[in-house]
Amino acid sequence: GLHMRPADLLAKAASQFQSRIEIARPHTHDRFDCKSILAIMTAVAEQGTELIVYAEGDDCDEAIEAVRKLFEDGFGELEATQ
């Protein structure tokens, strides 16, 4: 799954929103709560795995944007490796 640091960053970002936020791999019915580090780490999502983000609630658009940005920025690890 996602390593501890990215999982922690994702859980902290998701916890800032009231909306329920989940990630899932395409073509599966398993969804993982983005506010739970343990759930995120059990998602079996190695680097490069395609994921779908689901959010439901009053601030769902902002929540999806925050999660998308984390993934897009490589959880801050892309700059460190360049």
mmCIF file of C-alpha atoms in Angstrom:
data_model
loop_
_atom_site.group_PDB
_atom_site.id
_atom_site.type_symbol
_atom_site.label_atom_id
_atom_site.label_comp_id
_atom_site.label_asym_id
_atom_site.label_seq_id
_atom_site.Cartn_x
_atom_site.Cartn_y
_atom_site.Cartn_z
ATOM 1 C CA GLY A 1 0.000 0.000 0.000
ATOM 2 C CA LEU A 2 0.945 3.617 0.309
ATOM 3 C CA HIS A 3 3.911 4.134 2.593
ATOM 4 C CA MET A 4 3.479 5.662 6.038
ATOM 5 C CA ARG A 5 4.451 9.253 5.184
ATOM 6 C CA PRO A 6 2.136 9.643 2.162
ATOM 7 C CA ALA A 7 -0.644 7.831 4.035
ATOM 8 C CA ASP A 8 -0.222 10.232 6.957
ATOM 9 C CA LEU A 9 -0.287 13.271 4.647
ATOM 10 C CA LEU A 10 -3.402 11.978 2.892
ATOM 11 C CA ALA A 11 -5.199 11.258 6.179
ATOM 12 C CA LYS A 12 -4.314 14.706 7.547
ATOM 13 C CA ALA A 13 -5.487 16.427 4.362
ATOM 14 C CA ALA A 14 -8.738 14.421 4.252
ATOM 15 C CA SER A 15 -9.434 15.081 7.925
ATOM 16 C CA GLN A 16 -9.649 18.817 7.228
ATOM 17 C CA PHE A 17 -12.953 18.251 5.413
ATOM 18 C CA GLN A 18 -16.414 17.276 6.614
ATOM 19 C CA SER A 19 -17.005 15.149 3.518
ATOM 20 C CA ARG A 20 -16.492 11.399 3.447
ATOM 21 C CA ILE A 21 -13.453 10.787 1.221
ATOM 22 C CA GLU A 22 -12.428 7.383 -0.102
ATOM 23 C CA ILE A 23 -9.970 5.951 -2.599
ATOM 24 C CA ALA A 24 -10.422 2.819 -4.674
ATOM 25 C CA ARG A 25 -8.662 0.925 -7.422
ATOM 26 C CA PRO A 26 -10.616 0.770 -10.693
ATOM 27 C CA HIS A 27 -12.756 -2.327 -11.248
ATOM 28 C CA THR A 28 -12.977 -3.211 -7.548
ATOM 29 C CA HIS A 29 -15.686 -2.660 -5.006
ATOM 30 C CA ASP A 30 -13.225 -2.000 -2.183
ATOM 31 C CA ARG A 31 -13.112 1.593 -0.981
ATOM 32 C CA PHE A 32 -10.670 2.866 1.611
ATOM 33 C CA ASP A 33 -11.370 5.714 4.046
ATOM 34 C CA CYS A 34 -8.910 8.548 3.398
ATOM 35 C CA LYS A 35 -9.182 9.739 6.992
ATOM 36 C CA SER A 36 -7.700 6.471 8.271
ATOM 37 C CA ILE A 37 -3.957 5.848 7.895
ATOM 38 C CA LEU A 38 -4.500 2.120 8.399
ATOM 39 C CA ALA A 39 -7.202 1.966 5.716
ATOM 40 C CA ILE A 40 -5.005 3.888 3.280
ATOM 41 C CA MET A 41 -2.048 1.605 3.885
ATOM 42 C CA THR A 42 -4.172 -1.484 3.228
ATOM 43 C CA ALA A 43 -5.302 -0.122 -0.145
ATOM 44 C CA VAL A 44 -2.438 -1.960 -1.905
ATOM 45 C CA ALA A 45 -1.549 1.033 -4.044
ATOM 46 C CA GLU A 46 2.090 0.958 -5.075
ATOM 47 C CA GLN A 47 3.553 3.914 -6.943
ATOM 48 C CA GLY A 48 1.901 4.188 -10.348
ATOM 49 C CA THR A 49 -1.345 2.459 -9.311
ATOM 50 C CA GLU A 50 -4.423 4.158 -10.750
ATOM 51 C CA LEU A 51 -6.843 5.232 -8.036
ATOM 52 C CA ILE A 52 -10.302 6.762 -8.027
ATOM 53 C CA VAL A 53 -11.180 9.354 -5.392
ATOM 54 C CA TYR A 54 -14.751 9.451 -4.105
ATOM 55 C CA ALA A 55 -16.070 12.255 -1.914
ATOM 56 C CA GLU A 56 -19.541 12.964 -0.615
ATOM 57 C CA GLY A 57 -20.582 15.968 1.438
ATOM 58 C CA ASP A 58 -20.879 19.740 1.489
ATOM 59 C CA ASP A 59 -17.172 20.358 0.830
ATOM 60 C CA CYS A 60 -16.570 17.405 -1.499
ATOM 61 C CA ASP A 61 -15.255 19.500 -4.409
ATOM 62 C CA GLU A 62 -12.608 21.113 -2.220
ATOM 63 C CA ALA A 63 -11.751 17.734 -0.686
ATOM 64 C CA ILE A 64 -11.218 16.083 -4.073
ATOM 65 C CA GLU A 65 -9.063 19.012 -5.203
ATOM 66 C CA ALA A 66 -6.872 18.747 -2.082
ATOM 67 C CA VAL A 67 -6.399 14.993 -2.531
ATOM 68 C CA ARG A 68 -5.741 15.383 -6.259
ATOM 69 C CA LYS A 69 -3.084 17.996 -5.558
ATOM 70 C CA LEU A 70 -1.329 15.737 -3.035
ATOM 71 C CA PHE A 71 -1.114 12.939 -5.589
ATOM 72 C CA GLU A 72 -0.153 15.292 -8.413
ATOM 73 C CA ASP A 73 2.672 16.761 -6.302
ATOM 74 C CA GLY A 74 3.927 13.272 -5.396
ATOM 75 C CA PHE A 75 3.264 13.941 -1.709
ATOM 76 C CA GLY A 76 6.216 16.344 -1.777
ATOM 77 C CA GLU A 77 8.594 13.503 -2.622
ATOM 78 C CA LEU A 78 9.043 14.312 -6.332
ATOM 79 C CA GLU A 79 11.208 17.365 -5.644
ATOM 80 C CA ALA A 80 13.297 15.400 -3.156
ATOM 81 C CA THR A 81 14.252 12.804 -5.765
ATOM 82 C CA GLN A 82 15.093 15.258 -8.553
#
